[in-house]
Amino acid sequence: MGTAGETGKLGEASKVPGATGIAENVAAVRARLDAAGGSGITLVAVTKTHGWDAVEAAFAAGCDAVGENYVQEMVEKFAGRVPAGPVHMIGAIQSNKVRHAARLVSLWQTVDRSSVVDEISRRAADGGCADLLIQVNTTAEQSKSGCTPQEIDVLRGRAEAAGLSVRGLMTLGPTDGDTGATEAAFRRLRSLCDSHGLAVCSMGMSGDFEMAAACGSTMVRVGTAIFGARPPRAD
């Protein structure tokens, strides 16, 4: 078993806590979620740029899933290995990379355009993952990925017509971290999930997961609060 940070194109060895430290951090995150009214929220540990040991430690500590951002890194990290739980794709999805990740992931969290839906459908026909979330830009920031709220029905219809399962919606808070804007973005996604009858509401990261929980998140994506500062990613 390799040490954390050894995998593929990862940067310098991750300075992650040991398994005990990770378990303590996960317990602390769970306690903070509970205090914010988020008991039972799905906790996705963000393992991008961290090695295989971090994946194992996250599942051993009771995380519900791990999240990866980069297809090449994920493919190298999981080569010949079977994770103890689900792996989610939480980074921007390029259509030409879907085929490499389709059999590794259990949930595509960042689907925001028809070309990605079509490619996921093609790979699902060969046994790839068919479950997805639609990423919605709830802040109207040009720098943010995600479809507009008005495009949800079109993407959902296209996905379901292709035999895919749209389980919910996903969003990112504002880049500047403004508290009021973050709360507004999260409440909007919660409202959209409710109005579209979708169960999964994925919102909240290390800096804002408590607010997300208070706004009705059902799934948070947490990295730094579990593993500490992220190591640089090698090019």
mmCIF file with all atom_site columns, C-alpha atoms in Angstrom, residues 17 20 25 28 90 100 113 117 129 136 147 149 151 158 172 178 188 192 196 213 219-220:
data_model
loop_
_atom_site.group_PDB
_atom_site.id
_atom_site.type_symbol
_atom_site.label_atom_id
_atom_site.label_alt_id
_atom_site.label_comp_id
_atom_site.label_asym_id
_atom_site.label_entity_id
_atom_site.label_seq_id
_atom_site.pdbx_PDB_ins_code
_atom_site.Cartn_x
_atom_site.Cartn_y
_atom_site.Cartn_z
_atom_site.occupancy
_atom_site.B_iso_or_equiv
_atom_site.pdbx_formal_charge
_atom_site.auth_seq_id
_atom_site.auth_comp_id
_atom_site.auth_asym_id
_atom_site.auth_atom_id
_atom_site.pdbx_PDB_model_num
ATOM 1  C CA . PRO A 1 17  ? -3.012  13.530 9.182   1.00 0.00 ? 17  PRO A CA 1
ATOM 2  C CA . THR A 1 20  ? -6.406  8.568  13.682  1.00 0.00 ? 20  THR A CA 1
ATOM 3  C CA . ASN A 1 25  ? -11.505 15.296 11.813  1.00 0.00 ? 25  ASN A CA 1
ATOM 4  C CA . ALA A 1 28  ? -15.605 16.814 14.186  1.00 0.00 ? 28  ALA A CA 1
ATOM 5  C CA . ILE A 1 90  ? -17.061 16.368 -8.508  1.00 0.00 ? 90  ILE A CA 1
ATOM 6  C CA . HIS A 1 100 ? -12.004 6.852  -18.795 1.00 0.00 ? 100 HIS A CA 1
ATOM 7  C CA . ARG A 1 113 ? -24.639 20.477 -20.603 1.00 0.00 ? 113 ARG A CA 1
ATOM 8  C CA . VAL A 1 117 ? -25.274 13.900 -20.866 1.00 0.00 ? 117 VAL A CA 1
ATOM 9  C CA . CYS A 1 129 ? -22.289 4.927  -14.239 1.00 0.00 ? 129 CYS A CA 1
ATOM 10 C CA . VAL A 1 136 ? -26.699 24.612 -11.344 1.00 0.00 ? 136 VAL A CA 1
ATOM 11 C CA . CYS A 1 147 ? -26.537 25.409 -16.094 1.00 0.00 ? 147 CYS A CA 1
ATOM 12 C CA . PRO A 1 149 ? -32.136 27.162 -13.303 1.00 0.00 ? 149 PRO A CA 1
ATOM 13 C CA . GLU A 1 151 ? -32.143 24.770 -18.192 1.00 0.00 ? 151 GLU A CA 1
ATOM 14 C CA . ARG A 1 158 ? -32.551 14.585 -22.122 1.00 0.00 ? 158 ARG A CA 1
ATOM 15 C CA . LEU A 1 172 ? -21.048 25.912 -5.528  1.00 0.00 ? 172 LEU A CA 1
ATOM 16 C CA . ASP A 1 178 ? -19.887 36.501 0.978   1.00 0.00 ? 178 ASP A CA 1
ATOM 17 C CA . ARG A 1 188 ? -32.097 28.726 -4.090  1.00 0.00 ? 188 ARG A CA 1
ATOM 18 C CA . LEU A 1 192 ? -35.033 24.123 -6.942  1.00 0.00 ? 192 LEU A CA 1
ATOM 19 C CA . HIS A 1 196 ? -38.321 19.656 -9.284  1.00 0.00 ? 196 HIS A CA 1
ATOM 20 C CA . ALA A 1 213 ? -26.685 22.081 6.268   1.00 0.00 ? 213 ALA A CA 1
ATOM 21 C CA . MET A 1 219 ? -24.766 16.066 0.676   1.00 0.00 ? 219 MET A CA 1
ATOM 22 C CA . VAL A 1 220 ? -21.583 18.010 1.436   1.00 0.00 ? 220 VAL A CA 1
#
